[in-house]
Short mmCIF file of C-alpha atoms and ligand atoms in Angstrom, two decimals:
data_model
loop_
_atom_site.label_atom_id
_atom_site.label_comp_id
_atom_site.label_asym_id
_atom_site.label_seq_id
_atom_site.Cartn_x
_atom_site.Cartn_y
_atom_site.Cartn_z
CA UNK A 1 125.18 90.13 102.77
CA UNK A 2 122.33 87.60 101.82
CA UNK A 3 119.47 88.71 100.01
CA UNK A 4 115.92 88.95 101.79
CA UNK A 5 113.91 85.91 100.72
CA UNK A 6 111.42 86.66 98.00
CA UNK A 7 107.81 86.69 98.86
CA UNK A 8 107.03 85.50 95.13
CA UNK A 9 107.81 82.19 93.48
CA UNK A 10 109.13 82.41 89.80
CA UNK A 11 106.75 81.46 87.15
CA UNK A 12 108.59 78.00 86.77
CA UNK A 13 109.29 77.34 90.54
CA UNK A 14 110.74 73.87 90.72
CA UNK A 15 110.68 73.38 94.69
CA UNK A 16 107.54 71.04 94.59
CA UNK A 17 108.09 68.70 91.70
CA UNK A 18 104.42 66.97 92.00
CA UNK A 19 103.16 70.58 91.56
CA UNK A 20 105.56 71.90 88.82
CA UNK A 21 104.65 68.75 86.84
CA UNK A 22 100.82 69.27 87.12
CA UNK A 23 101.12 72.71 85.96
CA UNK A 24 103.25 71.52 83.12
CA UNK A 25 100.52 69.15 82.01
CA UNK A 26 98.01 71.80 82.14
CA UNK A 27 100.15 74.34 80.15
CA UNK A 28 100.06 71.86 77.40
CA UNK A 29 96.40 71.29 77.56
CA UNK A 30 95.23 74.88 78.38
CA UNK A 31 97.97 76.93 76.89
CA UNK A 32 95.47 80.13 77.49
CA UNK A 33 95.39 79.70 81.00
CA UNK A 34 97.84 81.41 83.70
CA UNK A 35 99.14 78.02 84.81
CA UNK A 36 102.00 79.07 87.33
CA UNK A 37 102.23 80.00 90.90
CA UNK A 38 99.44 82.70 91.56
CA UNK A 39 101.09 85.97 92.99
CA UNK A 40 99.52 87.70 95.89
CA UNK A 41 96.75 90.09 95.09
CA UNK A 42 97.79 93.73 96.31
CA UNK A 43 95.96 96.89 96.92
CA UNK A 44 96.87 99.91 94.36
CA UNK A 45 97.95 101.88 97.48
CA UNK A 46 100.82 99.50 98.04
CA UNK A 47 102.45 97.38 100.62
CA UNK A 48 102.29 100.12 103.53
CA UNK A 49 98.50 100.18 103.23
CA UNK A 50 98.00 96.66 103.98
CA UNK A 51 96.48 96.15 107.75
CA UNK A 52 94.88 92.78 106.91
CA UNK A 53 96.08 89.76 104.87
CA UNK A 54 93.71 86.85 103.87
CA UNK A 55 95.38 83.65 103.43
CA UNK A 56 93.63 80.86 101.24
CA UNK A 57 94.66 77.20 100.55
CA UNK A 58 95.82 77.06 97.19
CA UNK A 59 94.65 78.13 93.62
CA UNK A 60 91.55 76.18 92.23
CA UNK A 61 92.28 74.48 89.03
CA UNK A 62 89.66 76.48 86.98
CA UNK A 63 89.63 79.44 89.20
CA UNK A 64 92.88 81.05 90.13
CA UNK A 65 95.19 78.76 88.34
CA UNK A 66 93.29 79.73 85.09
CA UNK A 67 92.99 83.49 85.71
CA UNK A 68 96.17 84.29 87.49
CA UNK A 69 94.22 86.13 90.59
CA UNK A 70 93.51 84.70 93.90
CA UNK A 71 89.95 83.47 94.43
CA UNK A 72 88.93 84.47 90.74
CA UNK A 73 87.15 82.28 88.59
CA UNK A 74 85.33 79.92 91.08
CA UNK A 75 82.80 79.91 93.59
CA UNK A 76 84.85 80.78 96.61
CA UNK A 77 85.53 84.04 95.18
CA UNK A 78 82.07 85.09 94.80
CA UNK A 79 81.48 84.67 98.74
CA UNK A 80 84.99 86.29 99.54
CA UNK A 81 84.79 89.27 97.26
CA UNK A 82 81.06 90.19 97.93
CA UNK A 83 81.63 90.06 101.67
CA UNK A 84 84.93 92.05 101.29
CA UNK A 85 83.04 94.88 99.17
CA UNK A 86 80.35 94.98 101.82
CA UNK A 87 83.02 95.46 104.64
CA UNK A 88 84.87 98.19 102.89
CA UNK A 89 87.81 95.70 102.32
CA UNK A 90 87.29 95.96 98.47
CA UNK A 91 85.87 98.43 96.03
CA UNK A 92 84.42 98.14 92.59
CA UNK A 93 82.65 95.06 91.26
CA UNK A 94 83.69 91.42 91.20
CA UNK A 95 83.10 89.91 88.04
CA UNK A 96 85.42 86.88 88.31
CA UNK A 97 87.98 88.13 85.93
CA UNK A 98 91.41 89.88 86.73
CA UNK A 99 90.48 92.91 84.68
CA UNK A 100 87.22 93.50 86.30
CA UNK A 101 88.75 96.52 88.07
CA UNK A 102 88.17 95.23 91.51
CA UNK A 103 90.50 96.81 93.97
CA UNK A 104 91.46 95.68 97.58
CA UNK A 105 91.59 98.26 100.37
CA UNK A 106 93.97 97.80 103.03
CA UNK A 107 94.00 94.30 102.27
CA UNK A 108 96.10 91.65 100.53
CA UNK A 109 95.24 88.09 99.57
CA UNK A 110 97.46 85.25 99.14
CA UNK A 111 97.56 81.35 99.38
CA UNK A 112 99.43 78.90 101.60
CA UNK A 113 100.43 76.95 98.65
CA UNK A 114 100.91 79.09 95.42
CA UNK A 115 100.56 76.27 92.78
CA UNK A 116 97.25 74.50 92.04
CA UNK A 117 97.44 70.90 93.62
CA UNK A 118 95.75 67.82 92.08
CA UNK A 119 92.36 67.46 93.48
CA UNK A 120 92.70 70.57 95.66
CA UNK A 121 94.99 68.78 98.23
CA UNK A 122 98.36 69.76 98.70
CA UNK A 123 100.62 67.42 100.75
CA UNK A 124 102.41 68.35 103.90
CA UNK A 125 105.80 68.76 102.31
CA UNK A 126 104.46 71.22 99.78
CA UNK A 127 102.69 73.17 102.32
CA UNK A 128 106.05 73.29 104.15
CA UNK A 129 107.94 74.11 101.08
CA UNK A 130 105.65 76.94 100.15
CA UNK A 131 106.14 78.57 103.52
CA UNK A 132 109.34 79.94 102.20
CA UNK A 133 107.11 82.27 100.40
CA UNK A 134 104.32 82.79 102.98
CA UNK A 135 107.17 83.96 105.50
CA UNK A 136 108.31 86.92 103.41
CA UNK A 137 104.69 87.78 102.31
CA UNK A 138 103.85 88.18 105.92
CA UNK A 139 107.07 90.20 106.51
CA UNK A 140 106.66 92.48 103.48
CA UNK A 141 103.66 94.48 105.05
CA UNK A 142 105.08 96.89 107.48
CA UNK A 143 101.67 98.01 108.92
CA UNK A 144 100.11 94.65 109.24
CA UNK A 145 97.54 94.18 112.19
CA UNK A 146 95.53 91.26 111.12
CA UNK A 147 95.42 87.93 109.37
CA UNK A 148 92.57 85.98 108.29
CA UNK A 149 93.14 82.41 107.34
CA UNK A 150 90.56 80.36 105.36
CA UNK A 151 90.49 76.60 106.59
CA UNK A 152 92.66 74.76 108.81
CA UNK A 153 95.64 74.24 106.39
CA UNK A 154 96.07 78.00 105.92
CA UNK A 155 95.72 78.54 109.54
CA UNK A 156 98.34 76.11 110.57
CA UNK A 157 100.80 77.12 108.04
CA UNK A 158 100.27 80.93 109.03
CA UNK A 159 100.73 79.85 112.63
CA UNK A 160 103.94 78.19 111.88
CA UNK A 161 104.98 81.00 109.67
CA UNK A 162 104.50 83.42 112.34
CA UNK A 163 106.89 81.24 114.53
CA UNK A 164 104.33 79.63 116.95
CA UNK A 165 103.37 76.29 117.75
CA UNK A 166 99.95 74.99 116.23
CA UNK A 167 99.04 73.02 119.41
CA UNK A 168 99.16 76.55 121.23
CA UNK A 169 97.04 78.33 118.65
CA UNK A 170 94.62 75.49 117.13
CA UNK A 171 92.32 76.42 114.20
CA UNK A 172 88.78 77.33 115.26
CA UNK A 173 86.17 79.02 113.32
CA UNK A 174 85.46 82.52 114.34
CA UNK A 175 87.23 84.57 117.28
CA UNK A 176 90.45 85.98 117.46
CA UNK A 177 93.87 84.67 118.78
CA UNK A 178 97.22 86.26 119.03
CA UNK A 179 100.00 84.97 117.09
CA UNK A 180 103.51 86.60 116.65
CA UNK A 181 102.07 89.92 117.59
CA UNK A 182 99.43 89.85 114.88
CA UNK A 183 95.53 89.34 115.52
CA UNK A 184 94.72 85.95 113.99
CA UNK A 185 91.09 85.40 112.78
CA UNK A 186 90.33 81.97 111.32
CA UNK A 187 87.26 80.92 109.33
CA UNK A 188 86.02 77.69 107.75
CA UNK A 189 87.12 77.91 104.10
CA UNK A 190 84.60 79.57 101.68
CA UNK A 191 84.44 76.85 99.33
CA UNK A 192 81.34 75.71 97.70
CA UNK A 193 81.74 72.21 99.29
CA UNK A 194 81.68 73.94 102.81
CA UNK A 195 78.60 76.05 101.95
CA UNK A 196 76.78 73.23 100.26
CA UNK A 197 77.23 70.89 103.33
CA UNK A 198 76.47 73.86 105.68
CA UNK A 199 80.00 73.64 107.50
CA UNK A 200 79.94 77.47 106.58
CA UNK A 201 76.96 79.51 106.13
CA UNK A 202 76.98 83.08 104.52
CA UNK A 203 76.02 84.64 108.09
CA UNK A 204 79.01 82.84 109.66
CA UNK A 205 81.22 84.06 107.24
CA UNK A 206 79.98 87.76 107.20
CA UNK A 207 80.12 87.77 111.09
CA UNK A 208 84.05 86.85 110.91
CA UNK A 209 84.44 89.88 108.76
CA UNK A 210 82.21 91.93 111.06
CA UNK A 211 84.65 91.31 113.74
CA UNK A 212 87.65 92.17 111.47
CA UNK A 213 86.16 95.33 110.45
CA UNK A 214 85.51 96.37 113.85
CA UNK A 215 89.02 95.36 114.95
CA UNK A 216 90.71 97.36 112.20
CA UNK A 217 88.76 100.35 113.04
CA UNK A 218 89.71 100.09 116.69
N1 URA B 301 91.20 80.11 95.07
C1 URA B 301 92.18 80.51 95.81
O1 URA B 301 93.00 81.34 95.31
N2 URA B 301 92.47 80.01 97.01
C2 URA B 301 91.52 79.08 97.69
O2 URA B 301 92.07 78.71 98.66
C3 URA B 301 90.45 78.70 96.89
C4 URA B 301 90.31 79.36 95.58
#
């Protein structure tokens, strides 16, 4: 019998040499940082409670790569967690530290690429390789109903992980599409760049969460 594929890479995952070496360099420069593949953030009620999975792009250098928790320590997290708390998908206070006590509610958060990439830009081979972990991450939640992807890279990798063709389910901000029996919601990434340039406004982001909250209640 073959073992089920693991949803979590090991701390020294060697599968993407460029990312492995980039992290090795930061381990020397900043030994106090997390500097490893960032694990999926789970709710305290466990896997069976997860109805929504949020898929980001990759850890930010001084954000998740420093703190070890997705979207924690950079601007993207302020908008994401604030909006989640407002829609009942997280509880507590987000203080941008992994020990801030913030808890997810019926939701898990992961990244399409688990290791911080140079200049925030994973290459195609790294995105494809890290799908080795995205696929079993999606599969680990027996009651999953919806996925929210943040940005087109997360969207495309998730569509492929669900066994669908990207041409059939293209990225578009807002709205809902079906993929592999899951309701797939997509949003522009909540990065500072996107909000500063007006690609994504807070209102646009909130309206995606309103739709998701209504869907999960239905
Ligand atoms: N932090 C993450 O963990 N993922 C992102 O996509 C951006 C910031």
